[in-house]
mmCIF file of C-alpha atoms and ligand atoms in Angstrom:
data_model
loop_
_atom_site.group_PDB
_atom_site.id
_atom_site.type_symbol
_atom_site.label_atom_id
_atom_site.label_comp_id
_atom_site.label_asym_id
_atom_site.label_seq_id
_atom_site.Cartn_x
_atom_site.Cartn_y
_atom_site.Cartn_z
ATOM 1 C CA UNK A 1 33.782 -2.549 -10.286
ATOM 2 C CA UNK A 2 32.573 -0.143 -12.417
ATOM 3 C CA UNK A 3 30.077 2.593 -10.810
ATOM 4 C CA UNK A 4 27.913 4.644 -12.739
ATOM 5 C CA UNK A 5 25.001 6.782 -11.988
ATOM 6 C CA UNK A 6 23.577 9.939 -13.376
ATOM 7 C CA UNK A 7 21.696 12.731 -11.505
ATOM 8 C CA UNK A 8 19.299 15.414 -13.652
ATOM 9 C CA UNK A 9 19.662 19.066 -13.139
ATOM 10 C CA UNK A 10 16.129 19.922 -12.611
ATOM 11 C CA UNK A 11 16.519 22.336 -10.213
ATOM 12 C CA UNK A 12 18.903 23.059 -7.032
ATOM 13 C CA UNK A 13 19.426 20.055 -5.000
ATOM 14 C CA UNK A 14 18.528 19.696 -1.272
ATOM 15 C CA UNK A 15 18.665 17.546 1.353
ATOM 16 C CA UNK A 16 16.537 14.896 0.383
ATOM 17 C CA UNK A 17 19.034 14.255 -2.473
ATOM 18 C CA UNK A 18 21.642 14.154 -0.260
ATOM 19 C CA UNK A 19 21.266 12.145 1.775
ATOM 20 C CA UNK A 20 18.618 9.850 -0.706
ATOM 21 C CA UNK A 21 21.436 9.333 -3.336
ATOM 22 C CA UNK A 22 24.077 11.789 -3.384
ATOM 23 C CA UNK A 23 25.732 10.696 -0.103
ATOM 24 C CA UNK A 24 25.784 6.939 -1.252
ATOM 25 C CA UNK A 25 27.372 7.433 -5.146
ATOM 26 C CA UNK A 26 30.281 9.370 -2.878
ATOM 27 C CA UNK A 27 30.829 6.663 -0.509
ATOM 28 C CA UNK A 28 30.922 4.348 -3.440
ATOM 29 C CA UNK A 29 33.567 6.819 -5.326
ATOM 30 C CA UNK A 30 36.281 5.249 -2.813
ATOM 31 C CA UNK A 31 36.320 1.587 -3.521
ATOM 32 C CA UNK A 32 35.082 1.391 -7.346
ATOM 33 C CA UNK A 33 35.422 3.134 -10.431
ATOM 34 C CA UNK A 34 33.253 5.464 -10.318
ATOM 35 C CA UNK A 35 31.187 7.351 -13.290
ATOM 36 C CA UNK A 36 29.302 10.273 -12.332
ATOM 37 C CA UNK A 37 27.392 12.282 -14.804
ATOM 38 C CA UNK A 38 24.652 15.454 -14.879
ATOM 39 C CA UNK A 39 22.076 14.247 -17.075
ATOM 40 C CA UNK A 40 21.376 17.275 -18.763
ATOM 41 C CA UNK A 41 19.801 15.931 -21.839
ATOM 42 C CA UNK A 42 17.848 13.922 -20.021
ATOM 43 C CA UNK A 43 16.779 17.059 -17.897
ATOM 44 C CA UNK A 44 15.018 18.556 -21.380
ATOM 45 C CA UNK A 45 12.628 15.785 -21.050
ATOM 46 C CA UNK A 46 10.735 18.276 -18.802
ATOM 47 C CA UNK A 47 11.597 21.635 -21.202
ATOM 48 C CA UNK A 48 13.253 23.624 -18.874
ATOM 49 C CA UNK A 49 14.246 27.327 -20.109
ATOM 50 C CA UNK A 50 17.538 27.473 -21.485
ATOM 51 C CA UNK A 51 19.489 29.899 -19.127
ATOM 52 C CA UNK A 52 17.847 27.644 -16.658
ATOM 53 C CA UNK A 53 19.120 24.458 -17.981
ATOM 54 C CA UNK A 54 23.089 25.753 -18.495
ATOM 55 C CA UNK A 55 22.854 27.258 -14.626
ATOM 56 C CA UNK A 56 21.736 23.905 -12.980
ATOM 57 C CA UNK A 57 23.648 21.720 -14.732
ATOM 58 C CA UNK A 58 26.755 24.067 -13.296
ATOM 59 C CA UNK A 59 25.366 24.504 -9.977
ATOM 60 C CA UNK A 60 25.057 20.386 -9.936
ATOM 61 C CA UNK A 61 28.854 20.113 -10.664
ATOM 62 C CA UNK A 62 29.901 22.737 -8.359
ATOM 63 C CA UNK A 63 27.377 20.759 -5.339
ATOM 64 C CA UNK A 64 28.931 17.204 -6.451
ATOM 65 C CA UNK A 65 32.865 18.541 -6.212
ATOM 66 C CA UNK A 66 32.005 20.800 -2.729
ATOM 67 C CA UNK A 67 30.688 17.517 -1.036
ATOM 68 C CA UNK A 68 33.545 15.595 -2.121
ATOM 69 C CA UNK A 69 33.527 14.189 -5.523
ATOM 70 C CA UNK A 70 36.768 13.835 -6.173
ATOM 71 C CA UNK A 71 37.639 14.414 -10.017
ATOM 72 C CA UNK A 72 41.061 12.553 -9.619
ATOM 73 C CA UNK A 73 39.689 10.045 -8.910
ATOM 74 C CA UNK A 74 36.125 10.055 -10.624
ATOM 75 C CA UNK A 75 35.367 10.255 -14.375
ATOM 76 C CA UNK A 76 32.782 13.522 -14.045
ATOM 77 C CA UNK A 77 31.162 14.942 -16.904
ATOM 78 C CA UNK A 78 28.226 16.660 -18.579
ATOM 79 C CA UNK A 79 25.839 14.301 -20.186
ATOM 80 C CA UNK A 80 26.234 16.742 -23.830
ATOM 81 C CA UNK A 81 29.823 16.568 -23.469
ATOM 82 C CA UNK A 82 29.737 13.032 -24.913
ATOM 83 C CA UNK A 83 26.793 12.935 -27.604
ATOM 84 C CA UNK A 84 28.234 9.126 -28.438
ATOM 85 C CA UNK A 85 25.108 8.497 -25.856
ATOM 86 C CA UNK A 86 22.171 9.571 -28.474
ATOM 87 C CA UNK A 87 23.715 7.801 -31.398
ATOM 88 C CA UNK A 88 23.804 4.408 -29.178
ATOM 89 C CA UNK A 89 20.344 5.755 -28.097
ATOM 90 C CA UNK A 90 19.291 5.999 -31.602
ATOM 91 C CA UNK A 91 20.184 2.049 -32.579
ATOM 92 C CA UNK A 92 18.731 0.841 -29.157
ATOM 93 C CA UNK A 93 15.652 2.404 -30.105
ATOM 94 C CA UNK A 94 15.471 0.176 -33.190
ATOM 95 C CA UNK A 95 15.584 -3.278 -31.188
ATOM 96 C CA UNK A 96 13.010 -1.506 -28.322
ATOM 97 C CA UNK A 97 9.715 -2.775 -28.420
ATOM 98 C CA UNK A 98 7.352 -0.048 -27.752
ATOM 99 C CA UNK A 99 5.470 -2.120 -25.041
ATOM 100 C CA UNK A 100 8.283 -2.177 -23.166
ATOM 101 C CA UNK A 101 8.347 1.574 -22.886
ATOM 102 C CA UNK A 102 5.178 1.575 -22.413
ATOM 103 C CA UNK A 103 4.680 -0.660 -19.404
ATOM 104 C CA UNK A 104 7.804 2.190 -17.636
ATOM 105 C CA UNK A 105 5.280 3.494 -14.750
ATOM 106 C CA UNK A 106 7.853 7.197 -14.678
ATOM 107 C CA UNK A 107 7.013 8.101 -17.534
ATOM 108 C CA UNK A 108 2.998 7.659 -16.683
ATOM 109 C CA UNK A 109 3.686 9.400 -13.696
ATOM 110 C CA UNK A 110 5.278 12.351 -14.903
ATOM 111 C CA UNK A 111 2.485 13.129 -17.406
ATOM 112 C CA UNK A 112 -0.467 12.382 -14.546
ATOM 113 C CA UNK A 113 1.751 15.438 -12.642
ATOM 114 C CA UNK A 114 1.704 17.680 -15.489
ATOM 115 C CA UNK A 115 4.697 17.402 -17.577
ATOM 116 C CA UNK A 116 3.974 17.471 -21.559
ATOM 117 C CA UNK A 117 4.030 13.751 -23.295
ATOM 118 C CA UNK A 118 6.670 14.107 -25.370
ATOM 119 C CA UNK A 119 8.704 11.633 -27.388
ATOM 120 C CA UNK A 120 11.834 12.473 -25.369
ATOM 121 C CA UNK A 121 9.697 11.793 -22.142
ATOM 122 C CA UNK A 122 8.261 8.569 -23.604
ATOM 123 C CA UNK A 123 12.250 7.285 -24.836
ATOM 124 C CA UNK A 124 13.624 8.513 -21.449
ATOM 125 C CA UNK A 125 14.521 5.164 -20.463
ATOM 126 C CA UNK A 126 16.388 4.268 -23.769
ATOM 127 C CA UNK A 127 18.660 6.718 -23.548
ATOM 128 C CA UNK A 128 19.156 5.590 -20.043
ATOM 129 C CA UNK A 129 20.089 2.174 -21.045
ATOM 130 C CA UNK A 130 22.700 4.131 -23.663
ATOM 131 C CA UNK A 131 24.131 5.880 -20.822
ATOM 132 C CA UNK A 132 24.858 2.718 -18.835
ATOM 133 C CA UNK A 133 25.640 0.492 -21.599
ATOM 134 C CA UNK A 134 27.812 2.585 -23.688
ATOM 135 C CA UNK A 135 30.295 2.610 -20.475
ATOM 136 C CA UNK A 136 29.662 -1.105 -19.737
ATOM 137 C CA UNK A 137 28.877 -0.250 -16.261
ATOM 138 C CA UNK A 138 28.977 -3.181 -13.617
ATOM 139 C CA UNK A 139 26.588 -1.530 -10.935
ATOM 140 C CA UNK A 140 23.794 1.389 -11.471
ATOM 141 C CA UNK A 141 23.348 2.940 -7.696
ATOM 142 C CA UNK A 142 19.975 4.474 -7.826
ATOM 143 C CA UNK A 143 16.553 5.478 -5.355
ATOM 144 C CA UNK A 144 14.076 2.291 -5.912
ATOM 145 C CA UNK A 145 12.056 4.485 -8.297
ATOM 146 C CA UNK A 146 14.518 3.756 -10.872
ATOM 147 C CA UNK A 147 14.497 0.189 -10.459
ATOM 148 C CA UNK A 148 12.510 -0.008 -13.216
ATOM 149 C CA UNK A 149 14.742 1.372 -15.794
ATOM 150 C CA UNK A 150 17.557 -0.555 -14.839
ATOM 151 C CA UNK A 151 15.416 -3.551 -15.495
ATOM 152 C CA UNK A 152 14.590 -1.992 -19.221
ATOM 153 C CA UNK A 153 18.571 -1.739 -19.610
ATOM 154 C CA UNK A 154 19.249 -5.245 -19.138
ATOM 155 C CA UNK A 155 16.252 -6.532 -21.314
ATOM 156 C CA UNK A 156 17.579 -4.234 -24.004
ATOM 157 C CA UNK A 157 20.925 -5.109 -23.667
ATOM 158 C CA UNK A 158 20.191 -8.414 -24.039
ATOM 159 C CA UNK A 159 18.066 -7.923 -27.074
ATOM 160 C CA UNK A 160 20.830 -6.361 -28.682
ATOM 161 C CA UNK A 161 23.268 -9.576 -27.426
ATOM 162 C CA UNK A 162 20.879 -12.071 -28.756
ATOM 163 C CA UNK A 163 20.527 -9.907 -31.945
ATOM 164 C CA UNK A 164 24.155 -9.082 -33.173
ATOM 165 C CA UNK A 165 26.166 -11.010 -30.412
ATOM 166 C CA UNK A 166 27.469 -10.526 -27.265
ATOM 167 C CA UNK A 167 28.467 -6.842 -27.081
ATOM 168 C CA UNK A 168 26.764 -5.213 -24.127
ATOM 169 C CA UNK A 169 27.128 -5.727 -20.050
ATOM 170 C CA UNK A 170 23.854 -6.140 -18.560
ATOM 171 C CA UNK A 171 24.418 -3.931 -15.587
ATOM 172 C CA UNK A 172 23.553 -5.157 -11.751
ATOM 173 C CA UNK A 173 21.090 -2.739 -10.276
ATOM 174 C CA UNK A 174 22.082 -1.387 -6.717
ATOM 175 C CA UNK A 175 19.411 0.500 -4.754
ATOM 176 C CA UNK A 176 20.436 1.997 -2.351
ATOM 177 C CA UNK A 177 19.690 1.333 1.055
ATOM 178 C CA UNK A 178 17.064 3.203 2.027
ATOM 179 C CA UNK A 179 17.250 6.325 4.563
ATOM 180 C CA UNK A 180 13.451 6.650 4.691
ATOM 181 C CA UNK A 181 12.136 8.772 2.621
ATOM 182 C CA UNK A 182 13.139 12.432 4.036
ATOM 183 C CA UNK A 183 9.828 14.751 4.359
ATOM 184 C CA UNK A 184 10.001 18.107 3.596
ATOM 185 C CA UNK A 185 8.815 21.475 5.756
ATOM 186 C CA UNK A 186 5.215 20.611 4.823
ATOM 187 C CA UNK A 187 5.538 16.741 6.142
ATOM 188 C CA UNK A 188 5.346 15.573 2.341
ATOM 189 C CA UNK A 189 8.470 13.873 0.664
ATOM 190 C CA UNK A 190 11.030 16.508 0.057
ATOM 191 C CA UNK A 191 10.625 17.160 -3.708
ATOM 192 C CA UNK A 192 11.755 19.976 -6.151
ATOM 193 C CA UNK A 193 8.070 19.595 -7.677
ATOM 194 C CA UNK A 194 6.400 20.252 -3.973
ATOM 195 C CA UNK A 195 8.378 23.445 -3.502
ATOM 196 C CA UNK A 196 9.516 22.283 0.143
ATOM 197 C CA UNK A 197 12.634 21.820 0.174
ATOM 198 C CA UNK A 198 15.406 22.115 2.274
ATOM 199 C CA UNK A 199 18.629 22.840 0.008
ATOM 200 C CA UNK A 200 22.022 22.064 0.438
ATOM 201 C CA UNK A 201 23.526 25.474 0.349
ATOM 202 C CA UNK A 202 21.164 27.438 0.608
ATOM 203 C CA UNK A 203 21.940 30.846 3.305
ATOM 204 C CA UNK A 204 22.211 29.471 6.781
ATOM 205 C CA UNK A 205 19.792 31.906 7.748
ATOM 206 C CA UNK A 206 17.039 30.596 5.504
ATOM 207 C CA UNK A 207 17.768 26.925 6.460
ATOM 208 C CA UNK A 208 17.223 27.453 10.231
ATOM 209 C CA UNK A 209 14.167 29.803 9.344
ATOM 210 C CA UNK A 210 12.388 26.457 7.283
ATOM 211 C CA UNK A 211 13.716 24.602 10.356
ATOM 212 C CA UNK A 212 11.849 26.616 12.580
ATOM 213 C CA UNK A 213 9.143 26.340 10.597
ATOM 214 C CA UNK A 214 8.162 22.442 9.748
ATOM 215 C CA UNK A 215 4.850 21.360 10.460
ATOM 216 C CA UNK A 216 4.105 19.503 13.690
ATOM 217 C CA UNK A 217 1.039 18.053 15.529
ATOM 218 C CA UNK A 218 -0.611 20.241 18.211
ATOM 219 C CA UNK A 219 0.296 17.935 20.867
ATOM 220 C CA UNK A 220 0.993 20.549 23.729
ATOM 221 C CA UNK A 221 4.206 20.997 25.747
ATOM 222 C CA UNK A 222 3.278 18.625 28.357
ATOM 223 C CA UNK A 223 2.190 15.945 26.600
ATOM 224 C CA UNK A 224 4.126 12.657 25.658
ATOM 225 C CA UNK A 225 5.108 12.811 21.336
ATOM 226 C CA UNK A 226 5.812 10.203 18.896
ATOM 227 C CA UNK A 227 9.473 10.789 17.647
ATOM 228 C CA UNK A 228 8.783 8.415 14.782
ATOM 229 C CA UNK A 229 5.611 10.695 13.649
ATOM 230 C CA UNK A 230 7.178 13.677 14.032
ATOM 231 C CA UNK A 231 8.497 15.894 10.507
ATOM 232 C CA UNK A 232 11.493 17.301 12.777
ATOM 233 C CA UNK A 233 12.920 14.128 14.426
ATOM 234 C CA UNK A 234 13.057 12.509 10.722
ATOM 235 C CA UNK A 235 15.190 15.794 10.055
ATOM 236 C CA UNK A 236 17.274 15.435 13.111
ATOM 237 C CA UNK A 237 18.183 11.745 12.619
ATOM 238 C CA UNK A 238 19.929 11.985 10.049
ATOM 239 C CA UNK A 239 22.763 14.348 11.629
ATOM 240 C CA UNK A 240 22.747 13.664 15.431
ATOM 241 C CA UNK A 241 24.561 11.179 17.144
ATOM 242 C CA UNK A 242 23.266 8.265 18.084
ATOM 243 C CA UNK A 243 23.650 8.950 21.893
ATOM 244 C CA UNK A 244 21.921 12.264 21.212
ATOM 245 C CA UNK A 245 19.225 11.124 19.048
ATOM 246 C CA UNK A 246 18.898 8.677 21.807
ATOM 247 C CA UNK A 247 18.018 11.422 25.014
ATOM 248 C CA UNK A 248 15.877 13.587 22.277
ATOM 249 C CA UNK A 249 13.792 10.119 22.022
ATOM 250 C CA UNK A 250 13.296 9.776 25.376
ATOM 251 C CA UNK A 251 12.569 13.213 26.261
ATOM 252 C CA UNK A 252 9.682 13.209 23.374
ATOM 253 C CA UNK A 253 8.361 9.818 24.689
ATOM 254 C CA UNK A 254 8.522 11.412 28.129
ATOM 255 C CA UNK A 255 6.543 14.951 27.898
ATOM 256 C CA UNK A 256 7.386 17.957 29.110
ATOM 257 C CA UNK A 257 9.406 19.184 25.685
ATOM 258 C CA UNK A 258 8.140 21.718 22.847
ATOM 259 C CA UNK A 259 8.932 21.398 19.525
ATOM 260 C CA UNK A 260 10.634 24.503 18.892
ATOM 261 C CA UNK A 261 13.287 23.333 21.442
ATOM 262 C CA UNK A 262 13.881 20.127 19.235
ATOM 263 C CA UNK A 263 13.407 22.623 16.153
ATOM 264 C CA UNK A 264 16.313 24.942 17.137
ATOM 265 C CA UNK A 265 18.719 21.892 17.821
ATOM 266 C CA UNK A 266 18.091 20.289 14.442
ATOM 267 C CA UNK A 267 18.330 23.698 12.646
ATOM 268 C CA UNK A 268 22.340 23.835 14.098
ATOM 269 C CA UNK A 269 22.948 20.262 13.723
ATOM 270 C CA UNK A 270 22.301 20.399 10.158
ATOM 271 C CA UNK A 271 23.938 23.785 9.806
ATOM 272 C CA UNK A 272 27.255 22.308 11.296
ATOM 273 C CA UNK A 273 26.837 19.334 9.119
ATOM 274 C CA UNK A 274 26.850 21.300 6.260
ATOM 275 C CA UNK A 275 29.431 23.337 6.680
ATOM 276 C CA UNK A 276 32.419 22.512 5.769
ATOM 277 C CA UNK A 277 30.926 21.649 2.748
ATOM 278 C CA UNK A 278 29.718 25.344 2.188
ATOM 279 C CA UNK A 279 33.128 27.146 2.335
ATOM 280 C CA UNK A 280 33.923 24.491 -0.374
ATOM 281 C CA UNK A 281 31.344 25.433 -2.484
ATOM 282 C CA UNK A 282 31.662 28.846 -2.180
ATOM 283 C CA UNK A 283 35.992 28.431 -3.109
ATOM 284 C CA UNK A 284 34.474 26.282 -5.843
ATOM 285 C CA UNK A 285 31.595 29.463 -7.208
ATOM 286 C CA UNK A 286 34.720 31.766 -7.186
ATOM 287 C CA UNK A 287 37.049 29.420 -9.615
ATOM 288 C CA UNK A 288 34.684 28.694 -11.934
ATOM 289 C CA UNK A 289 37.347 28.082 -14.337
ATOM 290 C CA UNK A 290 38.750 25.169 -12.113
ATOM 291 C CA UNK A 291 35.313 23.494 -11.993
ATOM 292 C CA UNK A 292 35.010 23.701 -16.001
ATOM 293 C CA UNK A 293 38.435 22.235 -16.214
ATOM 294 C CA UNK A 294 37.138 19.407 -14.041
ATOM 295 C CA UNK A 295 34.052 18.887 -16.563
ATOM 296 C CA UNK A 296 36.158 18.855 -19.557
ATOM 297 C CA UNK A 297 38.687 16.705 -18.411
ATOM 298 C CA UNK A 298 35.637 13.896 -17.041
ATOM 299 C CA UNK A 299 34.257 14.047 -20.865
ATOM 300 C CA UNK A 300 37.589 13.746 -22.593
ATOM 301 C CA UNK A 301 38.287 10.678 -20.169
ATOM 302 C CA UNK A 302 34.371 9.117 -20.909
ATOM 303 C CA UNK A 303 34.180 10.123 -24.193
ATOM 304 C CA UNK A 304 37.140 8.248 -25.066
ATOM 305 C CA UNK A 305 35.581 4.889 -23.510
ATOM 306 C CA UNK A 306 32.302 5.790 -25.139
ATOM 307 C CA UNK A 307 33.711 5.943 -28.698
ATOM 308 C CA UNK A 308 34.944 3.083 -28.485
ATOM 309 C CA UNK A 309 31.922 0.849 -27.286
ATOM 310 C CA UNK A 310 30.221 3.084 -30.200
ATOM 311 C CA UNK A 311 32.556 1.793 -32.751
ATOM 312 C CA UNK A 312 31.696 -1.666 -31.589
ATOM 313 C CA UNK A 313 28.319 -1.326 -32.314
ATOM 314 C CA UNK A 314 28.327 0.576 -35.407
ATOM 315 C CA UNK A 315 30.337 -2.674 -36.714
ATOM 316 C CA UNK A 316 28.344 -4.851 -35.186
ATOM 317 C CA UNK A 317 25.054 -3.780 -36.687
ATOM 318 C CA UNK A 318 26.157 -3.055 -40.106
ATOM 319 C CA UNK A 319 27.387 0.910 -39.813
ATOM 320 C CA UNK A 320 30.380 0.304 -41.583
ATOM 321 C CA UNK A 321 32.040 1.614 -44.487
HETATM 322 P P1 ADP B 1 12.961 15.485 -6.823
HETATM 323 O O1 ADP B 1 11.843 14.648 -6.241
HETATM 324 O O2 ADP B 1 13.301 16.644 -5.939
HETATM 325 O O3 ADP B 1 12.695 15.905 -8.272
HETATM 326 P P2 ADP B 1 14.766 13.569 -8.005
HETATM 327 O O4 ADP B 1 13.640 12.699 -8.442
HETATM 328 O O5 ADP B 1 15.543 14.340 -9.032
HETATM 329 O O6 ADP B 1 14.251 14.565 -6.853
HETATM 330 O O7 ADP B 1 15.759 12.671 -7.137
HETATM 331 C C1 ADP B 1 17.116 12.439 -7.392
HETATM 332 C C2 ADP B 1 17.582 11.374 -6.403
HETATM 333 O O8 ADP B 1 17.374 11.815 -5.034
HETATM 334 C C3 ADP B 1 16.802 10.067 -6.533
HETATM 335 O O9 ADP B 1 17.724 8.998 -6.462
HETATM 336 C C4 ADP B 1 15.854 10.042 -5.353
HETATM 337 O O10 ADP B 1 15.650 8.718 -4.907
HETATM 338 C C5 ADP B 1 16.577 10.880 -4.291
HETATM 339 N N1 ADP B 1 15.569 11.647 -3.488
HETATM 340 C C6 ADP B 1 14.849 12.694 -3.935
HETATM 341 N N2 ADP B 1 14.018 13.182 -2.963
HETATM 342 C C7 ADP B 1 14.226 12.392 -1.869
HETATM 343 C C8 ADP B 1 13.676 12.372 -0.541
HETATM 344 N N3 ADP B 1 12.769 13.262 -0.147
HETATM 345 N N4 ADP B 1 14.117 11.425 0.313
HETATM 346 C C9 ADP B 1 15.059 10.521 -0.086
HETATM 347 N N5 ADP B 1 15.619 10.490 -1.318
HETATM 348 C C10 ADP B 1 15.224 11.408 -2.217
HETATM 349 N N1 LIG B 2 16.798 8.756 -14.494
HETATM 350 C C1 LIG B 2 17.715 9.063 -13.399
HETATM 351 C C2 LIG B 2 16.950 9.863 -12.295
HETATM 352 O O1 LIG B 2 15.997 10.550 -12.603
HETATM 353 C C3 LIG B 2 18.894 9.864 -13.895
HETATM 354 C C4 LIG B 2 19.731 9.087 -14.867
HETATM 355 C C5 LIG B 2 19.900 9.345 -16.209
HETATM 356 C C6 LIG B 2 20.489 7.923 -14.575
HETATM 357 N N2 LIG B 2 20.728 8.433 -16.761
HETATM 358 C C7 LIG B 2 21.114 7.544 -15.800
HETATM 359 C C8 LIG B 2 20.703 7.186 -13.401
HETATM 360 C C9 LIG B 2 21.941 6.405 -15.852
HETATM 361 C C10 LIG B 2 21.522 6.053 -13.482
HETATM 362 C C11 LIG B 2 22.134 5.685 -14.697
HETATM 363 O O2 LIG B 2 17.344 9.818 -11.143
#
């Protein structure tokens, strides 16, 4: 089957993306064909500064190959590497009825938080549908806030079917299983936009020190906790063992236990976690030459399949000489 998903560079990634999405498209890399892409034009919906937009969409490459993308493998590219996408955009925007867009509840959200409504905002999902259709894509992993979109690619895809004849894969959305959403040090969902995050690589140091520093209730020492209402347990969960997670349950549920105690084991659980992973990245930072190789040689290998869905559809809908 063939995999695709795309993840934006809008800023550095962190452990909600991880383990959200990030963890799934590489456990999906092994038994499909996988298509992994940083969406960087998409990423300009929001009008990030340029220096700003060129770093992340690097630093996003470097974080994907460190935690085990593997580019043999893995067609692995930069969005811009393969413009094919915004011409396929363009003549899917033709056959999009603007209701349809306008019904997409993203793009209401991101203007109620503060981004500017523009066009490229408004079309987001179209060139979304480009990016999946133009590779014929089987299955679309993505977070259940997405669901949406993938619904707008299929009822443009078959649009264009009905319209010029059977060309386009409707693709089979995927969300992924759920891990819960994963709160941040303030207790809110981890989001760039909140400024809580936990990231990936960021200094060890720094990662224990937001550890440390998650908010908790001011249930005192003695006391019996929650584990399920508690910021640090959702935190710990996701890298203890089961047998561990298992005596930190019952020593919340039984008194007696502070938080900083369950703090300071969670902070080196997710440190050790981690890792491995780091020294990777950190190999990866000082070849930088390796990881453009790796982008260069994903866009040659997509491009190729892109042009020639394009060339389809140009004949298809009357772009021919
Ligand atoms: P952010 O909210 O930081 O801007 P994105 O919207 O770019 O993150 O998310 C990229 C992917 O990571 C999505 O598939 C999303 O479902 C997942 N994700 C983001 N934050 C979390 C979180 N706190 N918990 C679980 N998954 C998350
Ligand atoms: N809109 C997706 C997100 O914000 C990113 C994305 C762009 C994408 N193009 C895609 C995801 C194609 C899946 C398929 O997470």
């Amino acid at each position: 089957m063939r995999v695709l998903s795309g993840i934006q560079p809008s800023g550095k990634l962190h452990i909600g993306n991880y383990f959200g999405a990030m963890r799934q498209h590489l456990h999906l890399q092994h038994e499909n064909d996988g298509f992994y892409f940083i969406a960087d034009y998409h990423a300009m919906t929001s009008n990030p500064a340029p220096d700003d937009l060129a770093a992340r969409t690097f630093e996003v490459a470097m974080d994907y190959l460190a935690l085990g993308l593997n580019p043999q493998k893995t067609v692995f590219w930069r969005q811009s590497d393969v413009p094919e996408v915004i011409e396929l955009s363009w003549i899917l925007s033709c056959i999009t009825p603007m209701g349809l867009l306008q019904r997409c509840v993203s793009y209401k959200d991101k203007v109620a938080q503060g981004l500017s409504a523009n066009h490229g905002l408004f079309a987001y999902p179209v060139l979304q549908a480009a990016d999946i259709l133009i590779f014929k894509s089987d299955i679309v992993p993505v977070g259940a806030d997405q669901k949406q979109h993938i619904e707008v690619t299929r009822d443009i895809a078959e649009r264009f079917n009905q319209t010029y004849g059977e060309l386009l894969k409707p693709p089979a959305d995927h969300i992924l299983e759920s891990v819960a959403v994963v709160p941040g040090v303030d207790g809110r969902k981890m989001s760039k936009s909140y400024g809580n995050t936990i990231e990936i690589f960021e200094p060890e140091s720094s990662v224990k020190k937001k550890i440390m520093r998650i908010v908790t209730d001011s249930t005192p020492v003695e006391e019996p906790k929650d584990p399920d209402k508690c910021n640090v347990y959702a935190l710990l969960k996701l890298v203890a063992s089961p047998e561990e997670l298992t005596q930190w349950r019952e020593r919340y549920q039984a008194g007696g236990m502070g938080y900083g105690e369950v703090k300071k084991r969670t902070a080196e659980l997710m440190m050790e976690y981690f890792r491995p992973y780091r020294q990777k990245r950190q190999e990866l930072q000082n070849d930088i030459t390796y990881v453009k190789k790796v982008l260069a040689d994903g866009a040659a290998r997509a491009r190729a399949i892109a042009r020639n869905t394009l060339n389809e559809v140009r004949n298809a809908v009357g772009l021919r000489s």
